Amino acid sequence: MKLNPAQNDAVHYVSGPCLVLAGAGSGKTRVIINKIGYLVDKCGYKARNIAAVTFTNKAAREMKERVAQSMGRKEARGLWISTFHTLGLEIIKREHKVLGLKPGFSLFDDQDTLALLKELTQDELDEDKDLLKSLASTISNWKGGSSFQSRRAKSLKMNSSNYLLCYISVMLST
Ligand SMILES: Nc1ncnc2c1ncn2[C@@H]1O[C@H](COP(=O)(O)OP(=O)(O)O)[C@@H](O)[C@H]1O
Ligand SMILES: [Mg+2]
């Protein structure tokens, strides 16, 4: 597969990060496909140690197909080609022990979260959608942020259920 000079440079540059900035349909994905092949064939990397991250699941499917066509299905086996979120989830699944999670842990999307909170706060919040959303977003901030509450909850080693109950009581008292 013939590459133009700029694509060629990007494919063969493997000593650090490389930003390819070009318009739609100009051959960026082709660079990535060829670079993966180059890393495996010429640089001795194992497919399972290479991750390619896309923005959408559709793009990931397309990239998987193009890589398999270009390198061969067998050689492409083990490559990590997925969205950022799927990659993160796969890492958490593999490393669940380190994180103290059970192997079959489940992942809640926004709807699951709201449904559970609705169930748990039936009497207190009376299914008030705004309050439920605010509750969900504050819990999310606690989990991701370095807020005072987050640190305090960690230091108290709360489990998720008393964390939630504690939070609900804070909400109701403010
Ligand atoms: N150097 C090249 N020579 C010929 N065709 C190319 C070249 N680079 C890319 N293409 C073709 O152009 C089309 C768009 O390439 P693609 O890599 O999907 O672009 P992008 O990811 O930038 O949208 C594809 O059909 C691809 O095979
Ligand atoms: Mg592309």
PDB file of C-alpha atoms and ligand atoms in Angstrom:
ATOM      1  CA  MET A   1       0.000   0.000   0.000  1.00  0.00           C
ATOM      2  CA  LYS A   2       1.673   3.216  -1.158  1.00  0.00           C
ATOM      3  CA  LEU A   3       1.799   6.094   1.275  1.00  0.00           C
ATOM      4  CA  ASN A   4       2.479   9.726   0.419  1.00  0.00           C
ATOM      5  CA  PRO A   5       5.620  11.280   1.977  1.00  0.00           C
ATOM      6  CA  ALA A   6       3.813  12.862   4.945  1.00  0.00           C
ATOM      7  CA  GLN A   7       1.997   9.599   5.712  1.00  0.00           C
ATOM      8  CA  ASN A   8       5.264   7.739   5.374  1.00  0.00           C
ATOM      9  CA  ASP A   9       6.996  10.042   7.883  1.00  0.00           C
ATOM     10  CA  ALA A  10       4.161   9.634  10.383  1.00  0.00           C
ATOM     11  CA  VAL A  11       4.146   5.838  10.063  1.00  0.00           C
ATOM     12  CA  HIS A  12       7.889   5.504  10.587  1.00  0.00           C
ATOM     13  CA  TYR A  13       8.167   7.983  13.447  1.00  0.00           C
ATOM     14  CA  VAL A  14       8.076   5.758  16.527  1.00  0.00           C
ATOM     15  CA  SER A  15      10.313   7.524  19.010  1.00  0.00           C
ATOM     16  CA  GLY A  16       7.571   9.598  20.647  1.00  0.00           C
ATOM     17  CA  PRO A  17       4.096  11.093  20.278  1.00  0.00           C
ATOM     18  CA  CYS A  18       3.105  12.053  16.742  1.00  0.00           C
ATOM     19  CA  LEU A  19       0.205  14.376  15.915  1.00  0.00           C
ATOM     20  CA  VAL A  20      -1.316  13.966  12.456  1.00  0.00           C
ATOM     21  CA  LEU A  21      -3.509  16.919  11.652  1.00  0.00           C
ATOM     22  CA  ALA A  22      -5.280  16.631   8.298  1.00  0.00           C
ATOM     23  CA  GLY A  23      -8.732  16.943   6.748  1.00  0.00           C
ATOM     24  CA  ALA A  24     -11.452  14.332   6.383  1.00  0.00           C
ATOM     25  CA  GLY A  25     -10.652  11.627   3.846  1.00  0.00           C
ATOM     26  CA  SER A  26      -7.005  12.662   3.572  1.00  0.00           C
ATOM     27  CA  GLY A  27      -5.555   9.378   4.865  1.00  0.00           C
ATOM     28  CA  LYS A  28      -5.209   9.719   8.660  1.00  0.00           C
ATOM     29  CA  THR A  29      -6.721   6.327   9.394  1.00  0.00           C
ATOM     30  CA  ARG A  30      -4.483   4.798   6.766  1.00  0.00           C
ATOM     31  CA  VAL A  31      -1.527   6.164   8.733  1.00  0.00           C
ATOM     32  CA  ILE A  32      -2.772   4.470  11.901  1.00  0.00           C
ATOM     33  CA  ILE A  33      -3.426   1.150  10.109  1.00  0.00           C
ATOM     34  CA  ASN A  34       0.038   1.178   8.563  1.00  0.00           C
ATOM     35  CA  LYS A  35       1.685   2.274  11.760  1.00  0.00           C
ATOM     36  CA  ILE A  36       0.169  -0.654  13.644  1.00  0.00           C
ATOM     37  CA  GLY A  37       1.475  -2.988  10.918  1.00  0.00           C
ATOM     38  CA  TYR A  38       4.894  -1.347  11.067  1.00  0.00           C
ATOM     39  CA  LEU A  39       5.087  -1.633  14.873  1.00  0.00           C
ATOM     40  CA  VAL A  40       4.263  -5.346  14.707  1.00  0.00           C
ATOM     41  CA  ASP A  41       6.223  -6.346  11.591  1.00  0.00           C
ATOM     42  CA  LYS A  42       9.322  -4.198  11.859  1.00  0.00           C
ATOM     43  CA  CYS A  43       9.613  -2.967  15.444  1.00  0.00           C
ATOM     44  CA  GLY A  44       8.876  -6.201  17.305  1.00  0.00           C
ATOM     45  CA  TYR A  45       5.819  -5.014  19.219  1.00  0.00           C
ATOM     46  CA  LYS A  46       3.210  -7.595  20.122  1.00  0.00           C
ATOM     47  CA  ALA A  47      -0.306  -6.886  18.867  1.00  0.00           C
ATOM     48  CA  ARG A  48      -1.659  -7.252  22.416  1.00  0.00           C
ATOM     49  CA  ASN A  49       0.572  -4.361  23.538  1.00  0.00           C
ATOM     50  CA  ILE A  50      -0.868  -1.898  21.037  1.00  0.00           C
ATOM     51  CA  ALA A  51      -4.020   0.128  21.669  1.00  0.00           C
ATOM     52  CA  ALA A  52      -5.823   2.230  19.075  1.00  0.00           C
ATOM     53  CA  VAL A  53      -8.534   4.454  20.470  1.00  0.00           C
ATOM     54  CA  THR A  54     -11.394   5.877  18.422  1.00  0.00           C
ATOM     55  CA  PHE A  55     -14.148   8.341  19.145  1.00  0.00           C
ATOM     56  CA  THR A  56     -17.111   6.110  18.277  1.00  0.00           C
ATOM     57  CA  ASN A  57     -17.866   2.370  18.315  1.00  0.00           C
ATOM     58  CA  LYS A  58     -18.575   2.577  14.578  1.00  0.00           C
ATOM     59  CA  ALA A  59     -15.101   3.969  13.921  1.00  0.00           C
ATOM     60  CA  ALA A  60     -13.601   1.204  16.091  1.00  0.00           C
ATOM     61  CA  ARG A  61     -15.420  -1.477  14.083  1.00  0.00           C
ATOM     62  CA  GLU A  62     -14.213   0.054  10.828  1.00  0.00           C
ATOM     63  CA  MET A  63     -10.654   0.307  12.061  1.00  0.00           C
ATOM     64  CA  LYS A  64     -10.669  -3.325  13.259  1.00  0.00           C
ATOM     65  CA  GLU A  65     -11.873  -4.418   9.830  1.00  0.00           C
ATOM     66  CA  ARG A  66      -9.283  -2.334   7.982  1.00  0.00           C
ATOM     67  CA  VAL A  67      -6.436  -3.517  10.216  1.00  0.00           C
ATOM     68  CA  ALA A  68      -7.492  -7.152   9.763  1.00  0.00           C
ATOM     69  CA  GLN A  69      -7.568  -6.704   5.981  1.00  0.00           C
ATOM     70  CA  SER A  70      -4.209  -4.993   5.982  1.00  0.00           C
ATOM     71  CA  MET A  71      -2.260  -7.222   8.416  1.00  0.00           C
ATOM     72  CA  GLY A  72      -4.244 -10.437   8.294  1.00  0.00           C
ATOM     73  CA  ARG A  73      -6.772 -11.556  10.928  1.00  0.00           C
ATOM     74  CA  LYS A  74      -4.327 -13.771  12.767  1.00  0.00           C
ATOM     75  CA  GLU A  75      -1.680 -11.070  13.142  1.00  0.00           C
ATOM     76  CA  ALA A  76      -4.296  -8.521  14.214  1.00  0.00           C
ATOM     77  CA  ARG A  77      -5.593 -10.759  17.014  1.00  0.00           C
ATOM     78  CA  GLY A  78      -5.040  -9.212  20.435  1.00  0.00           C
ATOM     79  CA  LEU A  79      -4.914  -5.597  19.288  1.00  0.00           C
ATOM     80  CA  TRP A  80      -6.893  -3.220  21.462  1.00  0.00           C
ATOM     81  CA  ILE A  81      -9.056  -1.215  19.085  1.00  0.00           C
ATOM     82  CA  SER A  82     -11.975   0.461  20.806  1.00  0.00           C
ATOM     83  CA  THR A  83     -13.369   3.694  22.104  1.00  0.00           C
ATOM     84  CA  PHE A  84     -11.664   5.343  25.049  1.00  0.00           C
ATOM     85  CA  HIS A  85     -14.521   4.221  27.316  1.00  0.00           C
ATOM     86  CA  THR A  86     -14.366   0.588  26.223  1.00  0.00           C
ATOM     87  CA  LEU A  87     -10.606   0.548  26.700  1.00  0.00           C
ATOM     88  CA  GLY A  88     -11.032   1.914  30.231  1.00  0.00           C
ATOM     89  CA  LEU A  89     -13.700  -0.658  31.024  1.00  0.00           C
ATOM     90  CA  GLU A  90     -11.560  -3.522  29.700  1.00  0.00           C
ATOM     91  CA  ILE A  91      -8.636  -2.413  31.870  1.00  0.00           C
ATOM     92  CA  ILE A  92     -10.886  -2.216  34.933  1.00  0.00           C
ATOM     93  CA  LYS A  93     -12.299  -5.702  34.160  1.00  0.00           C
ATOM     94  CA  ARG A  94      -8.808  -7.175  33.891  1.00  0.00           C
ATOM     95  CA  GLU A  95      -7.537  -5.382  36.962  1.00  0.00           C
ATOM     96  CA  HIS A  96     -10.680  -5.689  39.060  1.00  0.00           C
ATOM     97  CA  LYS A  97      -8.795  -7.365  41.919  1.00  0.00           C
ATOM     98  CA  VAL A  98      -6.359  -4.478  42.275  1.00  0.00           C
ATOM     99  CA  LEU A  99      -9.315  -2.114  42.446  1.00  0.00           C
ATOM    100  CA  GLY A 100     -11.170  -4.239  44.984  1.00  0.00           C
ATOM    101  CA  LEU A 101     -14.044  -4.988  42.592  1.00  0.00           C
ATOM    102  CA  LYS A 102     -15.873  -8.280  42.130  1.00  0.00           C
ATOM    103  CA  PRO A 103     -15.331  -9.977  38.745  1.00  0.00           C
ATOM    104  CA  GLY A 104     -18.957  -9.556  37.633  1.00  0.00           C
ATOM    105  CA  PHE A 105     -19.260  -5.896  38.630  1.00  0.00           C
ATOM    106  CA  SER A 106     -21.867  -3.980  36.681  1.00  0.00           C
ATOM    107  CA  LEU A 107     -21.596  -0.622  35.065  1.00  0.00           C
ATOM    108  CA  PHE A 108     -24.400   1.880  35.474  1.00  0.00           C
ATOM    109  CA  ASP A 109     -25.292   4.284  32.715  1.00  0.00           C
ATOM    110  CA  ASP A 110     -27.202   7.505  33.424  1.00  0.00           C
ATOM    111  CA  GLN A 111     -30.572   5.775  33.219  1.00  0.00           C
ATOM    112  CA  ASP A 112     -29.566   2.946  35.563  1.00  0.00           C
ATOM    113  CA  THR A 113     -28.217   5.508  38.028  1.00  0.00           C
ATOM    114  CA  LEU A 114     -31.404   7.534  38.045  1.00  0.00           C
ATOM    115  CA  ALA A 115     -33.565   4.412  38.331  1.00  0.00           C
ATOM    116  CA  LEU A 116     -31.619   3.192  41.375  1.00  0.00           C
ATOM    117  CA  LEU A 117     -31.608   6.593  43.036  1.00  0.00           C
ATOM    118  CA  LYS A 118     -35.326   6.914  42.396  1.00  0.00           C
ATOM    119  CA  GLU A 119     -35.932   3.581  44.078  1.00  0.00           C
ATOM    120  CA  LEU A 120     -33.726   4.419  47.063  1.00  0.00           C
ATOM    121  CA  THR A 121     -35.188   7.867  47.621  1.00  0.00           C
ATOM    122  CA  GLN A 122     -38.823   7.137  46.858  1.00  0.00           C
ATOM    123  CA  ASP A 123     -40.040   8.441  50.227  1.00  0.00           C
ATOM    124  CA  GLU A 124     -37.625  11.352  50.558  1.00  0.00           C
ATOM    125  CA  LEU A 125     -37.487  12.834  47.060  1.00  0.00           C
ATOM    126  CA  ASP A 126     -40.836  11.685  45.747  1.00  0.00           C
ATOM    127  CA  GLU A 127     -39.399  11.019  42.260  1.00  0.00           C
ATOM    128  CA  ASP A 128     -38.533  14.696  41.789  1.00  0.00           C
ATOM    129  CA  LYS A 129     -36.488  14.562  38.565  1.00  0.00           C
ATOM    130  CA  ASP A 130     -34.462  17.718  39.250  1.00  0.00           C
ATOM    131  CA  LEU A 131     -33.496  16.562  42.730  1.00  0.00           C
ATOM    132  CA  LEU A 132     -32.619  13.102  41.413  1.00  0.00           C
ATOM    133  CA  LYS A 133     -30.381  14.585  38.722  1.00  0.00           C
ATOM    134  CA  SER A 134     -28.738  16.886  41.206  1.00  0.00           C
ATOM    135  CA  LEU A 135     -28.182  13.933  43.541  1.00  0.00           C
ATOM    136  CA  ALA A 136     -26.616  11.889  40.729  1.00  0.00           C
ATOM    137  CA  SER A 137     -24.347  14.706  39.642  1.00  0.00           C
ATOM    138  CA  THR A 138     -23.152  15.433  43.173  1.00  0.00           C
ATOM    139  CA  ILE A 139     -22.329  11.764  43.739  1.00  0.00           C
ATOM    140  CA  SER A 140     -20.501  11.798  40.435  1.00  0.00           C
ATOM    141  CA  ASN A 141     -18.502  14.857  41.537  1.00  0.00           C
ATOM    142  CA  TRP A 142     -17.656  13.148  44.778  1.00  0.00           C
ATOM    143  CA  LYS A 143     -16.371  10.105  42.980  1.00  0.00           C
ATOM    144  CA  GLY A 144     -14.299  11.958  40.432  1.00  0.00           C
ATOM    145  CA  GLY A 145     -13.282  15.042  42.310  1.00  0.00           C
ATOM    146  CA  SER A 146     -10.972  15.918  45.119  1.00  0.00           C
ATOM    147  CA  SER A 147     -13.770  17.620  46.996  1.00  0.00           C
ATOM    148  CA  PHE A 148     -13.775  17.750  50.747  1.00  0.00           C
ATOM    149  CA  GLN A 149     -16.665  15.276  50.916  1.00  0.00           C
ATOM    150  CA  SER A 150     -14.861  12.839  48.636  1.00  0.00           C
ATOM    151  CA  ARG A 151     -11.769  12.850  50.795  1.00  0.00           C
ATOM    152  CA  ARG A 152     -13.806  12.569  53.937  1.00  0.00           C
ATOM    153  CA  ALA A 153     -15.841   9.665  52.574  1.00  0.00           C
ATOM    154  CA  LYS A 154     -12.641   7.884  51.603  1.00  0.00           C
ATOM    155  CA  SER A 155     -11.075   8.457  54.971  1.00  0.00           C
ATOM    156  CA  LEU A 156     -14.139   7.053  56.668  1.00  0.00           C
ATOM    157  CA  LYS A 157     -13.921   4.023  54.347  1.00  0.00           C
ATOM    158  CA  MET A 158     -17.617   4.165  53.662  1.00  0.00           C
ATOM    159  CA  ASN A 159     -19.138   1.478  51.525  1.00  0.00           C
ATOM    160  CA  SER A 160     -21.346   2.574  48.681  1.00  0.00           C
ATOM    161  CA  SER A 161     -24.644   2.120  50.474  1.00  0.00           C
ATOM    162  CA  ASN A 162     -23.889   4.123  53.595  1.00  0.00           C
ATOM    163  CA  TYR A 163     -22.125   6.654  51.350  1.00  0.00           C
ATOM    164  CA  LEU A 164     -25.411   7.116  49.558  1.00  0.00           C
ATOM    165  CA  LEU A 165     -27.483   7.229  52.721  1.00  0.00           C
ATOM    166  CA  CYS A 166     -25.093   9.756  54.204  1.00  0.00           C
ATOM    167  CA  TYR A 167     -25.333  11.836  51.084  1.00  0.00           C
ATOM    168  CA  ILE A 168     -29.108  11.724  51.019  1.00  0.00           C
ATOM    169  CA  SER A 169     -29.241  12.906  54.599  1.00  0.00           C
ATOM    170  CA  VAL A 170     -26.903  15.791  53.698  1.00  0.00           C
ATOM    171  CA  MET A 171     -29.139  16.706  50.764  1.00  0.00           C
ATOM    172  CA  LEU A 172     -32.249  16.655  52.871  1.00  0.00           C
ATOM    173  CA  SER A 173     -30.737  18.720  55.612  1.00  0.00           C
ATOM    174  CA  THR A 174     -29.542  21.513  53.300  1.00  0.00           C
TER     175      THR A 174
HETATM  176  N1  LIG B   1      -1.628   7.505   0.056  1.00  0.00           N
HETATM  177  C1  LIG B   1      -2.819   7.080  -0.378  1.00  0.00           C
HETATM  178  N2  LIG B   1      -2.944   6.635  -1.673  1.00  0.00           N
HETATM  179  C2  LIG B   1      -4.139   6.219  -2.121  1.00  0.00           C
HETATM  180  N3  LIG B   1      -5.276   6.191  -1.402  1.00  0.00           N
HETATM  181  C3  LIG B   1      -5.222   6.613  -0.128  1.00  0.00           C
HETATM  182  C4  LIG B   1      -3.994   7.086   0.454  1.00  0.00           C
HETATM  183  N4  LIG B   1      -4.232   7.424   1.747  1.00  0.00           N
HETATM  184  C5  LIG B   1      -5.544   7.168   1.954  1.00  0.00           C
HETATM  185  N5  LIG B   1      -6.149   6.689   0.843  1.00  0.00           N
HETATM  186  C6  LIG B   1      -7.562   6.293   0.693  1.00  0.00           C
HETATM  187  O1  LIG B   1      -8.373   7.441   0.927  1.00  0.00           O
HETATM  188  C7  LIG B   1      -9.553   7.076   1.628  1.00  0.00           C
HETATM  189  C8  LIG B   1      -9.622   7.875   2.938  1.00  0.00           C
HETATM  190  O2  LIG B   1      -8.532   7.475   3.768  1.00  0.00           O
HETATM  191  P1  LIG B   1      -8.669   7.429   5.338  1.00  0.00           P
HETATM  192  O3  LIG B   1      -7.391   6.900   5.868  1.00  0.00           O
HETATM  193  O4  LIG B   1      -9.925   6.697   5.728  1.00  0.00           O
HETATM  194  O5  LIG B   1      -8.812   8.983   5.638  1.00  0.00           O
HETATM  195  P2  LIG B   1      -9.204   9.768   6.998  1.00  0.00           P
HETATM  196  O6  LIG B   1      -9.027   8.825   8.148  1.00  0.00           O
HETATM  197  O7  LIG B   1      -8.267  10.946   7.021  1.00  0.00           O
HETATM  198  O8  LIG B   1     -10.626  10.198   6.820  1.00  0.00           O
HETATM  199  C9  LIG B   1      -9.475   5.579   1.878  1.00  0.00           C
HETATM  200  O9  LIG B   1     -10.211   4.913   0.891  1.00  0.00           O
HETATM  201  C10 LIG B   1      -7.986   5.289   1.752  1.00  0.00           C
HETATM  202  O10 LIG B   1      -7.746   3.952   1.373  1.00  0.00           O
HETATM  203 MG    MG B   2     -10.438   8.239   9.619  1.00  0.00          MG
END
